[in-house]
Coordinates of C-alpha atoms and ligand atoms in Angstrom, one line a residue:
M1 CA 14.7 -49.0 38.9
T2 CA 16.3 -52.0 37.1
T3 CA 19.0 -51.3 34.5
V4 CA 18.6 -53.1 31.1
T5 CA 21.1 -52.8 28.2
L6 CA 19.3 -51.5 25.1
V7 CA 20.9 -52.3 21.8
P8 CA 18.8 -50.5 19.1
G9 CA 20.7 -52.2 16.2
D10 CA 20.5 -51.1 12.6
G11 CA 18.1 -51.2 9.7
I12 CA 14.6 -51.0 11.2
G13 CA 16.2 -51.6 14.7
P14 CA 16.3 -48.0 15.8
E15 CA 12.6 -47.4 14.9
V16 CA 11.2 -50.6 16.5
S17 CA 13.5 -50.0 19.5
A18 CA 12.3 -46.4 20.0
A19 CA 8.6 -47.5 19.8
T20 CA 9.3 -50.3 22.3
R21 CA 11.2 -48.0 24.6
R22 CA 8.2 -45.7 24.7
A23 CA 5.9 -48.6 25.7
V24 CA 8.2 -49.8 28.4
D25 CA 8.8 -46.3 29.7
A26 CA 5.0 -45.9 30.0
L27 CA 5.1 -48.8 32.5
G28 CA 8.1 -47.2 34.4
G29 CA 10.8 -48.9 36.5
I30 CA 13.4 -49.5 33.8
E31 CA 16.6 -47.5 33.2
W32 CA 18.3 -48.1 29.8
D33 CA 22.0 -48.4 29.2
V34 CA 21.9 -47.7 25.4
Q35 CA 24.7 -49.5 23.4
E36 CA 25.4 -49.4 19.7
A37 CA 26.2 -52.5 17.7
G38 CA 26.2 -53.4 14.0
V39 CA 26.7 -51.0 11.1
V40 CA 26.6 -47.9 13.4
A41 CA 29.3 -49.4 15.6
I42 CA 31.5 -50.4 12.6
E43 CA 31.4 -46.7 11.6
K44 CA 32.2 -45.4 15.1
F45 CA 34.4 -48.0 16.6
G46 CA 35.6 -50.2 13.7
D47 CA 33.9 -53.2 15.3
P48 CA 30.2 -54.4 15.0
L49 CA 30.3 -55.7 18.6
P50 CA 32.6 -53.4 20.6
K51 CA 33.7 -54.8 24.0
H52 CA 31.8 -52.2 25.9
V53 CA 28.5 -53.7 24.6
L54 CA 29.4 -57.1 26.1
D55 CA 30.6 -55.4 29.3
S56 CA 27.3 -53.7 29.6
I57 CA 25.3 -57.0 29.3
R58 CA 27.7 -58.7 31.7
T59 CA 26.9 -55.9 34.2
T60 CA 23.1 -55.7 33.7
G61 CA 22.6 -59.4 33.0
V62 CA 19.9 -58.6 30.5
A63 CA 19.6 -56.9 27.1
L64 CA 16.8 -55.9 24.8
K65 CA 18.1 -55.9 21.3
G66 CA 17.0 -54.8 17.9
P67 CA 18.1 -56.6 14.7
V68 CA 21.8 -56.2 13.8
T69 CA 23.1 -56.7 10.2
T70 CA 26.5 -58.2 9.5
P71 CA 27.4 -56.7 6.1
V72 CA 28.1 -59.6 3.7
G73 CA 31.7 -59.9 2.6
S74 CA 32.8 -57.2 5.2
G75 CA 35.1 -59.7 7.0
F76 CA 33.3 -58.9 10.3
R77 CA 31.9 -61.7 12.5
S78 CA 28.2 -62.0 12.9
V79 CA 27.1 -60.0 15.9
N80 CA 24.3 -62.4 16.7
V81 CA 26.5 -65.5 16.6
A82 CA 29.3 -63.7 18.6
L83 CA 26.8 -62.6 21.3
R84 CA 25.5 -66.2 21.7
R85 CA 29.1 -67.5 22.0
E86 CA 30.5 -64.8 24.3
L87 CA 27.5 -64.9 26.7
D88 CA 26.9 -68.7 26.3
L89 CA 23.3 -68.1 25.3
F90 CA 22.5 -71.8 24.6
A91 CA 18.7 -71.6 24.3
S92 CA 16.7 -69.7 21.7
V93 CA 13.1 -69.5 22.7
R94 CA 10.4 -68.3 20.3
P95 CA 6.8 -68.2 21.5
C96 CA 4.4 -68.2 18.6
R97 CA 0.9 -67.2 19.8
L98 CA -1.9 -66.1 17.6
Y99 CA -3.5 -62.9 18.9
E100 CA -7.1 -62.0 18.2
G101 CA -7.4 -59.8 15.0
V102 CA -4.2 -61.0 13.4
P103 CA -4.8 -62.5 9.9
S104 CA -3.9 -66.2 9.9
A105 CA -5.2 -69.4 8.3
F106 CA -5.8 -70.8 11.8
D107 CA -8.0 -69.9 14.8
D108 CA -5.8 -71.2 17.7
V109 CA -2.0 -71.4 17.7
D110 CA 0.1 -71.2 20.8
L111 CA 3.5 -72.8 20.2
V112 CA 6.9 -72.4 21.8
V113 CA 9.9 -73.3 19.7
V114 CA 13.0 -74.0 21.8
R115 CA 16.1 -74.1 19.6
E116 CA 19.6 -75.2 20.6
N117 CA 21.8 -72.2 19.9
T118 CA 25.5 -73.3 20.1
E119 CA 26.3 -76.3 17.9
D120 CA 25.1 -78.3 14.9
L121 CA 25.9 -77.0 11.4
Y122 CA 26.3 -73.5 12.9
E123 CA 29.6 -74.5 14.6
G124 CA 31.4 -73.2 11.5
I125 CA 33.4 -76.3 10.8
E126 CA 33.5 -75.8 7.0
F127 CA 35.7 -77.2 4.3
E128 CA 35.8 -75.2 1.1
V129 CA 35.5 -76.9 -2.3
G130 CA 39.0 -77.4 -3.8
S131 CA 40.9 -76.5 -0.6
R132 CA 43.9 -78.4 0.7
E133 CA 42.1 -79.1 4.0
L134 CA 39.2 -80.7 2.1
A135 CA 41.6 -82.8 0.0
K136 CA 43.1 -84.2 3.3
L137 CA 39.7 -84.8 4.7
R138 CA 38.6 -86.6 1.5
G139 CA 41.8 -88.8 1.6
Y140 CA 41.2 -89.6 5.3
L141 CA 37.5 -90.5 4.8
K142 CA 38.4 -92.7 1.8
Y143 CA 41.3 -94.4 3.6
M144 CA 39.6 -94.9 7.0
H145 CA 35.9 -95.4 6.1
G146 CA 35.8 -96.1 2.3
Y147 CA 33.7 -93.0 1.7
A148 CA 34.2 -91.4 -1.7
L149 CA 33.3 -87.7 -1.6
A150 CA 32.8 -86.1 -5.0
P151 CA 35.9 -83.9 -5.7
D152 CA 33.7 -80.9 -6.4
S153 CA 31.9 -81.1 -2.9
G154 CA 32.1 -78.5 -0.2
V155 CA 31.7 -79.9 3.3
S156 CA 30.0 -78.6 6.6
V157 CA 30.3 -80.7 9.7
K158 CA 27.4 -81.3 12.1
P159 CA 28.3 -82.0 15.7
L160 CA 25.6 -82.7 18.2
S161 CA 26.8 -83.5 21.8
V162 CA 25.2 -85.2 24.7
S163 CA 26.0 -82.3 26.9
A164 CA 24.5 -79.6 24.7
T165 CA 21.5 -81.8 24.0
T166 CA 21.0 -82.4 27.7
A167 CA 21.1 -78.7 28.4
I168 CA 18.5 -77.7 25.8
V169 CA 16.1 -80.6 26.3
T170 CA 16.2 -80.2 30.0
Y171 CA 15.4 -76.5 29.5
A172 CA 12.5 -77.4 27.2
F173 CA 11.0 -79.8 29.9
E174 CA 11.5 -77.3 32.7
Y175 CA 9.9 -74.6 30.6
A176 CA 6.9 -76.9 29.8
R177 CA 6.5 -77.7 33.5
R178 CA 6.8 -74.1 34.7
H179 CA 4.3 -72.8 32.1
R180 CA 1.9 -75.8 32.5
R181 CA 2.4 -76.9 28.9
R182 CA 1.0 -80.2 27.9
K183 CA 3.8 -81.8 25.9
V184 CA 7.3 -81.5 24.5
T185 CA 7.8 -82.6 20.9
L186 CA 11.4 -83.4 19.9
G187 CA 12.2 -83.0 16.2
H188 CA 14.9 -85.1 14.6
K189 CA 16.2 -86.9 11.6
A190 CA 17.9 -89.8 13.4
N191 CA 17.0 -92.3 10.7
I192 CA 19.4 -90.5 8.3
M193 CA 22.0 -88.9 10.6
K194 CA 22.4 -91.8 12.9
F195 CA 25.3 -90.5 15.0
S196 CA 24.4 -86.8 15.3
D197 CA 20.6 -86.8 15.4
G198 CA 21.0 -90.2 17.0
V199 CA 22.7 -88.6 20.0
W200 CA 20.0 -85.9 20.1
L201 CA 17.1 -88.4 20.0
Q202 CA 18.6 -90.9 22.4
T203 CA 19.5 -88.2 24.9
G204 CA 16.1 -86.6 24.6
E205 CA 14.3 -90.0 25.1
E206 CA 16.3 -90.7 28.2
L207 CA 15.6 -87.3 29.7
A208 CA 11.9 -87.6 29.0
T209 CA 11.7 -90.5 31.5
R210 CA 12.5 -87.9 34.2
Y211 CA 9.6 -85.7 33.2
R212 CA 6.7 -88.1 33.1
D213 CA 4.3 -85.4 34.2
V214 CA 4.9 -83.6 30.9
G215 CA 3.9 -85.4 27.7
F216 CA 6.6 -86.3 25.2
E217 CA 6.9 -87.3 21.6
A218 CA 9.7 -87.6 19.1
T219 CA 8.9 -86.8 15.5
Q220 CA 10.9 -86.6 12.3
V221 CA 11.4 -83.0 11.5
D222 CA 9.9 -83.2 8.0
E223 CA 6.8 -84.8 9.4
L224 CA 6.7 -82.1 12.1
A225 CA 6.7 -79.4 9.4
M226 CA 3.8 -81.1 7.7
W227 CA 1.8 -81.3 11.0
L228 CA 2.5 -77.7 11.8
A229 CA 1.2 -76.5 8.5
W230 CA -1.9 -78.8 8.8
A231 CA -2.9 -78.7 12.5
P232 CA -0.6 -76.4 14.6
D233 CA -2.9 -76.6 17.6
E234 CA -1.8 -80.2 18.2
H235 CA 1.6 -79.0 19.2
D236 CA 2.9 -77.1 22.2
V237 CA 6.6 -76.9 23.2
I238 CA 8.9 -78.0 20.3
V239 CA 12.6 -78.6 20.9
L240 CA 15.0 -78.7 18.0
P241 CA 18.7 -78.6 17.1
N242 CA 20.1 -75.4 15.7
L243 CA 19.3 -75.7 12.0
Y244 CA 15.9 -77.3 12.2
G245 CA 15.1 -74.8 14.9
D246 CA 15.9 -71.9 12.6
I247 CA 13.6 -73.2 9.9
I248 CA 10.7 -74.4 12.0
S249 CA 10.6 -71.2 14.1
D250 CA 10.2 -69.1 11.0
L251 CA 7.5 -71.5 9.9
A252 CA 5.8 -71.1 13.3
A253 CA 6.1 -67.3 13.0
G254 CA 4.3 -67.5 9.7
L255 CA 1.4 -69.3 11.4
V256 CA 0.7 -66.4 13.7
G257 CA 1.0 -63.4 11.5
G258 CA 4.6 -63.3 10.3
L259 CA 7.9 -61.8 11.4
G260 CA 6.4 -58.5 12.5
V261 CA 4.7 -60.1 15.5
A262 CA 7.2 -62.9 16.5
P263 CA 9.2 -62.3 19.6
G264 CA 12.3 -64.1 20.7
M265 CA 14.8 -64.6 23.5
N266 CA 18.3 -66.0 23.8
L267 CA 19.0 -67.4 27.2
G268 CA 22.0 -68.7 29.0
R269 CA 22.8 -69.5 32.6
D270 CA 24.0 -66.0 33.5
Y271 CA 22.7 -63.7 30.8
A272 CA 19.6 -63.2 28.6
V273 CA 19.1 -61.2 25.4
F274 CA 15.6 -60.5 24.2
E275 CA 15.1 -59.7 20.5
P276 CA 12.5 -59.9 17.7
T277 CA 12.8 -62.9 15.4
H278 CA 13.0 -60.6 12.3
G279 CA 16.2 -59.2 10.7
S280 CA 17.0 -55.6 9.9
A281 CA 14.7 -55.5 6.9
P282 CA 16.7 -52.9 4.9
D283 CA 13.9 -52.6 2.3
I284 CA 11.7 -50.7 4.7
A285 CA 14.3 -49.2 7.1
G286 CA 14.0 -45.5 8.0
R287 CA 10.5 -45.1 6.6
N288 CA 8.3 -45.6 9.7
L289 CA 6.8 -48.7 8.1
A290 CA 8.2 -51.5 10.4
N291 CA 5.9 -53.3 12.8
P292 CA 7.3 -52.8 16.4
I293 CA 5.1 -55.5 17.9
A294 CA 7.7 -58.4 17.7
M295 CA 10.1 -56.2 19.7
M296 CA 7.3 -55.1 22.2
L297 CA 6.4 -58.7 22.9
S298 CA 10.2 -59.5 23.3
A299 CA 10.2 -56.6 25.9
A300 CA 7.2 -58.2 27.7
A301 CA 9.2 -61.5 28.0
M302 CA 12.2 -59.5 29.2
L303 CA 10.1 -57.8 31.9
R304 CA 8.9 -61.2 33.1
H305 CA 12.4 -62.5 33.1
I306 CA 13.6 -59.7 35.4
G307 CA 10.8 -60.3 37.9
R308 CA 8.4 -57.7 36.6
A309 CA 5.7 -60.2 35.5
A310 CA 2.8 -57.8 36.2
D311 CA 4.4 -55.2 33.8
G312 CA 5.2 -57.8 31.3
D313 CA 1.5 -59.0 31.3
R314 CA 0.3 -55.4 31.1
L315 CA 2.4 -54.7 28.1
E316 CA 1.3 -57.9 26.4
R317 CA -2.4 -57.1 27.2
A318 CA -1.9 -53.6 25.7
V319 CA -0.4 -55.0 22.5
A320 CA -3.1 -57.7 22.3
S321 CA -5.9 -55.0 22.6
V322 CA -4.3 -52.9 19.8
L323 CA -4.1 -56.0 17.6
A324 CA -7.7 -57.0 18.4
S325 CA -9.1 -53.5 17.7
G326 CA -7.6 -53.7 14.2
E327 CA -7.6 -49.9 13.8
V328 CA -3.8 -49.3 14.0
R329 CA -2.0 -51.8 11.9
T330 CA 1.2 -51.8 9.9
A331 CA 1.3 -52.9 6.3
D332 CA 2.6 -56.5 7.0
L333 CA -0.7 -57.3 8.9
R334 CA -2.8 -56.5 5.8
P335 CA -4.9 -53.7 7.2
H336 CA -8.3 -52.9 5.6
G337 CA -7.6 -49.1 5.4
S338 CA -4.3 -47.3 5.0
P339 CA -1.5 -48.8 7.0
A340 CA -0.3 -47.3 10.3
G341 CA 3.3 -46.2 10.9
T342 CA 5.7 -47.6 13.5
S343 CA 5.1 -44.5 15.7
D344 CA 1.3 -44.8 15.4
V345 CA 1.5 -48.4 16.8
A346 CA 3.7 -47.0 19.7
D347 CA 1.0 -44.2 20.3
A348 CA -1.8 -46.8 20.4
V349 CA 0.1 -49.2 22.7
V350 CA 1.1 -46.4 25.1
A351 CA -2.6 -45.2 25.2
A352 CA -3.7 -48.8 25.9
I353 CA -1.2 -49.1 28.8
E354 CA -2.4 -45.8 30.2
D355 CA -6.1 -46.8 29.8
A356 CA -5.6 -50.1 31.7
P357 CA -3.5 -49.6 34.8
Ligands
ATP1 P1 18.2 -61.5 8.1 O1 19.0 -62.1 7.1 O2 18.9 -60.6 9.1 O3 17.1 -62.4 8.7 P2 16.4 -60.5 6.1 O4 16.3 -59.2 5.4 O5 16.7 -61.7 5.2 O6 17.3 -60.4 7.3 P3 14.2 -59.9 7.7 O7 14.8 -58.6 7.8 O8 14.0 -60.7 8.9 O9 15.0 -60.8 6.7 O10 12.8 -59.8 7.0 C1 12.4 -60.2 5.7 C2 11.3 -59.2 5.2 O11 10.2 -59.3 6.0 C3 11.8 -57.8 5.3 O12 12.5 -57.5 4.1 C4 10.5 -57.0 5.4 O13 9.9 -56.7 4.2 C5 9.7 -58.0 6.3 N1 9.8 -57.6 7.7 C6 10.6 -58.1 8.6 N2 10.5 -57.6 9.8 C7 9.4 -56.7 9.7 C8 8.8 -55.9 10.6 N3 9.1 -55.8 11.9 N4 7.7 -55.1 10.1 C9 7.4 -55.2 8.8 N5 8.0 -56.0 7.9 C10 9.0 -56.8 8.3

């Protein structure tokens, strides 16, 4: 038995987690350490990310996590950002593969978006419009560099470091090599942000010379967005800084059937957290409407990560067969007949696992 931390989360989290747990339990071999985070934990412990959740992940090394909401204006920190910081999960990896039977404008999509998870505009270096700090910054920029910021501006700072870029681009190349992927595309905007994206591009180009067995190209991120919407099969592994990665990974999810089927993982040197790309979707929570497939595919990646590749493959095959048959499908996948519920998808995936040992 391997112990894995299970964080069901809130919103649709508990439903998609219960469905996924049933599928993984049908394979056997996993013991769950269930931990509450998010709205449930605020009510119980007064903290959306209680220390014992982190302690559990530090002990097991790996978590399967549902979506967790940070209530707007609650004064609480974002659980997702806090988890990434506390566990140093520097890489967000989102495989976007089109499965047979899933409605899409394309026939063949198999992309992996690798997103830097720790810096960029997400660092939280923010200057509020009208604040004293911003008045000082404006004065400094005017005095030192002659820049005149409009007095009614707000400012967010975008740091990109050589060290964080090296870590994530190296990860992308190693991933490409390990999975026999044909190329790594690095997205940037170095023509405009010469010193932040400039570091990103230059560091990436230097690293590429060490991975000549893997193809490499650097593309401006706006052009990359256009190419992804036009001919997604021309790309393979895409590596991006935090903000571009956030946007492009949702675009890529849209190419392969939407958020309901897009798995994700956050990886660090010591810990890994597997979670669907989607949020807590409060509009459909508690109604047995959510698609659990994104979380099931995240669980398949988790099983491979802990050395249970055969189980991971078996789970993915079961999910793929349910999608291909088209009979049991939640509303987001535009079914022909009446939509299936979350628990119907779990029933179908468990049956497919049992049918194909
Ligand atoms: P967040 O800010 O946390 O990303 P959000 O509500 O803005 O949350 P999501 O929760 O990711 O965004 O989803 C947006 C919409 O997509 C949801 O409101 C829901 O209608 C749909 N959706 C998301 N996930 C699923 C799912 N697993 N199954 C079905 N529909 C989903």
